[in-house]
CSV table of C-alpha atoms in Angstrom, one decimal:
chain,number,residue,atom,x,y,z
A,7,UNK,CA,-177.7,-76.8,124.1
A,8,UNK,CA,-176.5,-79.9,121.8
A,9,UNK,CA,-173.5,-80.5,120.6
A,10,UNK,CA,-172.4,-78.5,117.4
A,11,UNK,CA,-171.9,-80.7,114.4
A,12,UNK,CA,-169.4,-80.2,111.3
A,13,UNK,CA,-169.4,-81.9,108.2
A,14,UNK,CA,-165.6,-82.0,107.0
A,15,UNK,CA,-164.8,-83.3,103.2
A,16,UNK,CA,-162.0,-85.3,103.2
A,17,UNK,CA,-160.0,-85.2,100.2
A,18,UNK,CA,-157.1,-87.6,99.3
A,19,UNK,CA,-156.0,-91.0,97.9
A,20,UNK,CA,-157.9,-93.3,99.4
A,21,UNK,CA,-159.9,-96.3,98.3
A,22,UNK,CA,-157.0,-97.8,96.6
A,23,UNK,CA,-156.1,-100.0,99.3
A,24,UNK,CA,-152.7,-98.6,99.5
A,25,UNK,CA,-151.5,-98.7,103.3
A,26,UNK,CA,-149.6,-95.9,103.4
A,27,UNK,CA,-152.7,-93.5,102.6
A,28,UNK,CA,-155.0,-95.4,104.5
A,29,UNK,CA,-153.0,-95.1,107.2
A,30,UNK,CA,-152.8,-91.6,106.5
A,31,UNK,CA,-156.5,-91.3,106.7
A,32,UNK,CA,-157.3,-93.3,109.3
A,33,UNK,CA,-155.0,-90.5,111.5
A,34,UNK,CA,-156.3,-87.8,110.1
A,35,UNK,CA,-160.6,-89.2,111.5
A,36,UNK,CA,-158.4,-90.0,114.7
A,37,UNK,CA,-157.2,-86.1,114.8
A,38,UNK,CA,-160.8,-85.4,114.1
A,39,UNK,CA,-162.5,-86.9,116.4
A,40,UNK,CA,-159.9,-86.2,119.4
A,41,UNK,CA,-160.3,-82.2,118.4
A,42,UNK,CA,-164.1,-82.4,118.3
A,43,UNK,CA,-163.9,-84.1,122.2
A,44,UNK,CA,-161.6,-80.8,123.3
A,45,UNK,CA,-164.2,-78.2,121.2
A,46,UNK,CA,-167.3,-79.8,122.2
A,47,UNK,CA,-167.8,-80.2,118.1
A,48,UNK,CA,-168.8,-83.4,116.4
A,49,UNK,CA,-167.1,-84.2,113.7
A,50,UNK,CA,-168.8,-85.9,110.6
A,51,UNK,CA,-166.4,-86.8,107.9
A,52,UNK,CA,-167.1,-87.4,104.6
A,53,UNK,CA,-164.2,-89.3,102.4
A,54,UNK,CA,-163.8,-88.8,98.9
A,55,UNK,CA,-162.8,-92.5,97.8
A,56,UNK,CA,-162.3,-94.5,94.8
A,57,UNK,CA,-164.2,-97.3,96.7
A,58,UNK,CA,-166.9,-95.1,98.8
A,59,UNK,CA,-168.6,-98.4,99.5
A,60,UNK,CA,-165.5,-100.2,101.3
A,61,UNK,CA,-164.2,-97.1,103.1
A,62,UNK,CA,-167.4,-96.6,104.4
A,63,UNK,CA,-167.5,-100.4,105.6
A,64,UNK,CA,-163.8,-100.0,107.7
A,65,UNK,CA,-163.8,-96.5,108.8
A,66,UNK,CA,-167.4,-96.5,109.7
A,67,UNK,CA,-168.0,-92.9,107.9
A,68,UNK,CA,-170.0,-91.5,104.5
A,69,UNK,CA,-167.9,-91.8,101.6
A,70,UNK,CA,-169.0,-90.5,98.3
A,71,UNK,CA,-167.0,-91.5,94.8
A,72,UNK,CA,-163.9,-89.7,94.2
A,73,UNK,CA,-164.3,-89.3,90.2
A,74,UNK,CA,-168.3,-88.5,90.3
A,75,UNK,CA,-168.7,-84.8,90.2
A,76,UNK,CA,-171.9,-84.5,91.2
A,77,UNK,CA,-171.1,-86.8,94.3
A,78,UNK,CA,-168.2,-84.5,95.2
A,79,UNK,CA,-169.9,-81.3,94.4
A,80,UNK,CA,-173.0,-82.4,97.0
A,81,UNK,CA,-170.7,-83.3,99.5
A,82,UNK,CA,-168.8,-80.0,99.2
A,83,UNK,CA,-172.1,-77.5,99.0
A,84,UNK,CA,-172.7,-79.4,102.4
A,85,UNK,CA,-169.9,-79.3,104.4
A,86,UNK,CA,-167.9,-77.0,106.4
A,87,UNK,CA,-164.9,-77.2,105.5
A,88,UNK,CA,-162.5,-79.6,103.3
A,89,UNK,CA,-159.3,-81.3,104.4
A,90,UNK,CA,-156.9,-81.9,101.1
A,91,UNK,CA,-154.3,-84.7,102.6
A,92,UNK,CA,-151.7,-86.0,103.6
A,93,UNK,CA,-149.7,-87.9,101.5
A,94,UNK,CA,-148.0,-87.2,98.5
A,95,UNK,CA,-150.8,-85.6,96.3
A,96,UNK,CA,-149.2,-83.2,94.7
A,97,UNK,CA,-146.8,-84.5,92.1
A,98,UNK,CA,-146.2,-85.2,88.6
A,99,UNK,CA,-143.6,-88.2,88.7
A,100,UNK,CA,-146.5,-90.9,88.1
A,101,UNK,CA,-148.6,-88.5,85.9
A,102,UNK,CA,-149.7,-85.4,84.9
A,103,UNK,CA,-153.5,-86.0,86.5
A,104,UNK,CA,-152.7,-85.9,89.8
A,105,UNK,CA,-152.0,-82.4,90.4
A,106,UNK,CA,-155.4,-81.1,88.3
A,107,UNK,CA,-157.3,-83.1,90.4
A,108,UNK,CA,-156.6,-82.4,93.7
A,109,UNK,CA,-156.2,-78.9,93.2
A,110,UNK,CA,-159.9,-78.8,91.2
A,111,UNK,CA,-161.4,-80.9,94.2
A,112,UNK,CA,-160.0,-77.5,96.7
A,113,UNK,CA,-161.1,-75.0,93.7
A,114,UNK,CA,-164.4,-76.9,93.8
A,115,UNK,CA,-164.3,-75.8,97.7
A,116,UNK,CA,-163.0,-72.5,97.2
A,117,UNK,CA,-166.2,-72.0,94.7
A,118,UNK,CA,-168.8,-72.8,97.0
A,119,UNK,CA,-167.3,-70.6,100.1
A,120,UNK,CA,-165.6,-73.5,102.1
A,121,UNK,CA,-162.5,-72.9,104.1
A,122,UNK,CA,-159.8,-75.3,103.3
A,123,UNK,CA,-156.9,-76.8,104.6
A,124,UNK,CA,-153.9,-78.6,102.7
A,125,UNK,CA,-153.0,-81.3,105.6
A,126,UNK,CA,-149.3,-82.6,106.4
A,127,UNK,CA,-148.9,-82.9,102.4
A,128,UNK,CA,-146.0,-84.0,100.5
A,129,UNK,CA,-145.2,-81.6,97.7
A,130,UNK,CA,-143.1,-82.9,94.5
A,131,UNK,CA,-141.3,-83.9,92.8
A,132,UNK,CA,-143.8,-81.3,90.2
A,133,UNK,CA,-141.3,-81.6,86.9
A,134,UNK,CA,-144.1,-79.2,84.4
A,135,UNK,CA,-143.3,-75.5,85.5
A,136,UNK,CA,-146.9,-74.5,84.4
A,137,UNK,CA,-148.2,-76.5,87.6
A,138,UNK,CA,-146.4,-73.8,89.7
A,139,UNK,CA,-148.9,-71.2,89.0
A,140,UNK,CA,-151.8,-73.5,89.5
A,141,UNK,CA,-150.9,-74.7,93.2
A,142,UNK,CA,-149.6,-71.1,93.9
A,143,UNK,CA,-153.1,-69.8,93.0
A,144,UNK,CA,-155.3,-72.6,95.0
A,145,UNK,CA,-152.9,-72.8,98.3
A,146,UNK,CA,-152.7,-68.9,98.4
A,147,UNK,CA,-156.7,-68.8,99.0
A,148,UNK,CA,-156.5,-71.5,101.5
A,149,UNK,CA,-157.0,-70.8,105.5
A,150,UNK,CA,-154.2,-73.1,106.4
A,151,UNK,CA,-151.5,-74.8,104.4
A,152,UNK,CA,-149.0,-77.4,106.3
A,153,UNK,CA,-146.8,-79.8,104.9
A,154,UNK,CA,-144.7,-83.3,106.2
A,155,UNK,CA,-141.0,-81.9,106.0
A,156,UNK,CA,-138.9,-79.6,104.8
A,157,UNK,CA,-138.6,-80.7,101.6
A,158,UNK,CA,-142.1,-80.4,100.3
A,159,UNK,CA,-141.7,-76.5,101.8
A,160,UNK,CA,-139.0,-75.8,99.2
A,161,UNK,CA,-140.9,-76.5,95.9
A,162,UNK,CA,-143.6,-73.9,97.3
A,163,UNK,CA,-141.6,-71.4,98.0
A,164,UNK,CA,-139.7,-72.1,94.3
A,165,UNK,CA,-143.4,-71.5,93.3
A,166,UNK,CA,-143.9,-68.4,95.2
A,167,UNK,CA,-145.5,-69.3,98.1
A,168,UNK,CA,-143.8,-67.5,101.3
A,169,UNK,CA,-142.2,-70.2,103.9
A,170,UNK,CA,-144.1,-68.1,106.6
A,171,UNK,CA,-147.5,-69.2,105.8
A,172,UNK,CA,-146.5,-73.0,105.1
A,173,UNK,CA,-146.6,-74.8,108.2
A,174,UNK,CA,-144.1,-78.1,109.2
A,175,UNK,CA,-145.6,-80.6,110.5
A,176,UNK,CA,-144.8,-84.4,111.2
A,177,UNK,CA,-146.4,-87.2,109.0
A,178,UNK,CA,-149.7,-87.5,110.6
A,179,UNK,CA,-149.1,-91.7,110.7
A,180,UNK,CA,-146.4,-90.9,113.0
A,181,UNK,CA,-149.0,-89.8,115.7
A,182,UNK,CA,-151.2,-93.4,115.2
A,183,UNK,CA,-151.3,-95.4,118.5
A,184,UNK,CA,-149.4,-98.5,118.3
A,185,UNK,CA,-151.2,-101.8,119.2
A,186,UNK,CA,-150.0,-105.0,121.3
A,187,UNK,CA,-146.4,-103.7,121.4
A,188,UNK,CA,-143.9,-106.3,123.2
A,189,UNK,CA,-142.9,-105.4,126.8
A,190,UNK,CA,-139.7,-103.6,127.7
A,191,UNK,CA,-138.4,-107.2,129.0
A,192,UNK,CA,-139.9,-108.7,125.5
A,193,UNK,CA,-137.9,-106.0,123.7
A,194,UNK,CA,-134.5,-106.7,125.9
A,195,UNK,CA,-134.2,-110.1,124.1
A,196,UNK,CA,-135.5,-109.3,120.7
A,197,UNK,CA,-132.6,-108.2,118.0
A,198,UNK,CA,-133.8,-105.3,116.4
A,199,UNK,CA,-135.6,-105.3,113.2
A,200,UNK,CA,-135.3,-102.6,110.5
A,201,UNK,CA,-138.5,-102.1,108.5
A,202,UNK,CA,-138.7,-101.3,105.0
A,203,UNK,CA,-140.9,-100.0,102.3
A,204,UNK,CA,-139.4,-99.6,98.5
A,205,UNK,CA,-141.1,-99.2,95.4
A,206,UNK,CA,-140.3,-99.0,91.8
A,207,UNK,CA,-139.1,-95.3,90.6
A,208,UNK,CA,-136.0,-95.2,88.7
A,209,UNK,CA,-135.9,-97.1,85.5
A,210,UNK,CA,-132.3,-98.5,86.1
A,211,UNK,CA,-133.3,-99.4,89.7
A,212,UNK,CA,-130.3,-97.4,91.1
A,213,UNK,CA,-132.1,-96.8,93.9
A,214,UNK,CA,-133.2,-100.1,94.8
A,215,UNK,CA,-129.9,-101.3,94.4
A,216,UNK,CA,-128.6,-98.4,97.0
A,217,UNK,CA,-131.3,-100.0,99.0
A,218,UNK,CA,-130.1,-103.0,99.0
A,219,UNK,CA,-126.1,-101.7,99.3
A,220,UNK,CA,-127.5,-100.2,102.5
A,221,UNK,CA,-129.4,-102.9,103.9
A,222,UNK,CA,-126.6,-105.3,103.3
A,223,UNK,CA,-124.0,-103.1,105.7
A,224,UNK,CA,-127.2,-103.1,108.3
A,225,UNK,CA,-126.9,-106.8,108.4
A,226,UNK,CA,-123.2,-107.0,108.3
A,227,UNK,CA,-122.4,-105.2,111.1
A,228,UNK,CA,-125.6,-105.8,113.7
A,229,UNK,CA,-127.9,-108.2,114.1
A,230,UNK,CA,-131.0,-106.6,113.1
A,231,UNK,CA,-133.2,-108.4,110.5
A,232,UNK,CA,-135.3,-106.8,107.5
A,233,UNK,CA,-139.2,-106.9,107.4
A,234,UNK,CA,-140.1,-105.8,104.3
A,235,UNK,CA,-143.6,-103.4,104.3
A,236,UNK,CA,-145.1,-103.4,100.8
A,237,UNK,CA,-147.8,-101.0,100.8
A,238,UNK,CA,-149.3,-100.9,97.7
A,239,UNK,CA,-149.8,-104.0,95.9
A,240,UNK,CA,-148.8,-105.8,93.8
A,241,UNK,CA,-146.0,-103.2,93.0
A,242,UNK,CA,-144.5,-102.8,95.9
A,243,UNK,CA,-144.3,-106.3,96.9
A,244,UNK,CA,-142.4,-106.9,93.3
A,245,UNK,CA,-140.0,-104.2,94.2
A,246,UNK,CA,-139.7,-106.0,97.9
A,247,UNK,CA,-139.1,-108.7,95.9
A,248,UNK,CA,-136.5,-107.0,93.6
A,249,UNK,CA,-134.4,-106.0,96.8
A,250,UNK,CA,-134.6,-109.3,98.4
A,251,UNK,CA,-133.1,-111.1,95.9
A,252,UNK,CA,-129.7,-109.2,96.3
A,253,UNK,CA,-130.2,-109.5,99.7
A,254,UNK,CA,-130.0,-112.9,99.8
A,255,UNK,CA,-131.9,-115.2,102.7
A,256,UNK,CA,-131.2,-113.1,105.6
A,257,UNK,CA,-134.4,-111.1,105.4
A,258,UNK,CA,-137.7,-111.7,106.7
A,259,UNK,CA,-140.9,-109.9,104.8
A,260,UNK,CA,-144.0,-108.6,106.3
């Protein structure tokens, strides 16, 4: 007999060259692929992308577009199954179109008789109370429903979905292997260095300035240096930026 094959929709933020999700993704065809070795199952993914042409270029995978209905639908009607995640796709701080989408994309799923699963997600902030109802509806037909930390697990169950069936689970990048790390004797006489990822949220920067606050008592009393992350450009880089400057010369960006 030949090995089974399953076509999974992958559903998330990706073709928007932000590193964080990419990273995210690029775990979650890792996970794949290492759970279709144990099953005996090959594992065909299928991205939803805003770029299906590059993320099928890097990941070596089909990729249909994101925002083309009849793309997504086709892609749905044949696959077994749809993963919605991770990352933070379900929140309202950055807009109200979020939310609608990915849920519709998993209603979408739920239409044509695919199981679904809400992957390692981060849930909130969701400020409009009428979303509640919407993600209580869509995660309450879903076969499995796991999210990053506790603090995405208490927005669902202010929404009404029991803590018992939502999973914890760590961020999926946590699990990516690590590439030409230093030796142990390498890492004996390197000072440590503190990596750091910001971006723009509050209007009167408070938080970047805690940042900074923080990162200034870091360097005061070790000898660690910064490396700044950005991970989605240019915005991120600007609020590296932002923090740097009341930082002074001492960091080193990356």
């Amino acid at each position: 007999m030949g090995t089974a094959t399953k076509r999974i929709v992958l559903s998330g933020y990706y073709g928007f060259r932000n590193s964080g999700d990419e990273a995210v993704l690029q775990s979650i065809l890792l996970a794949l692929e290492e759970q279709g070795e144990r099953q005996g199952v090959r594992f065909v993914p299928v991205v939803l992308s805003v770029n299906p042409e590059e993320t099928s270029a890097v990941y070596r995978v089909e990729a249909v577009h994101r925002m083309k209905l009849g793309e997504v639908w086709k892609a749905l009607r044949g696959a077994d199954g749809l993963i919605s995640g991770g990352g933070s796709l379900l929140q309202d701080e950055t807009g109200w179109k979020t939310i609608p989408y990915y849920l519709a994309v998993i209603r979408l799923a739920h239409a044509l008789g695919k199981p679904t699963f809400v992957y390692s997600q981060g849930i909130g902030p969701v400020h409009r109370r009428f979303f509640f109802s919407w993600i209580r509806a869509v995660f309450r037909r879903c076969q499995l429903v796991s999210v990053r930390d506790t603090e995405s697990a208490e927005p669902l169950d202010r929404m009404g979905i029991s803590r018992s069936s939502v999973q914890v689970v760590p961020d999926p990048v946590m699990g990516l292997p690590l590439r030409g790390q230093p030796s142990h004797n390498d890492r004996q006489n390197t000072n440590p260095v503190v990596g750091v990822s910001v971006r723009f949220w509050n209007s009167d920067r408070s938080e970047l300035n805690a940042v900074a606050e923080a990162l200034r008592q870091v360097l005061d009393q070790s000898e660690a240096s910064i490396r700044f992350l950005p991970f989605h450009l240019p915005s991120d880089e600007e609020a590296s930026l932002y923090v740097m400057e009341r930082l002074g010369k001492s960091t080193k960006s990356g």
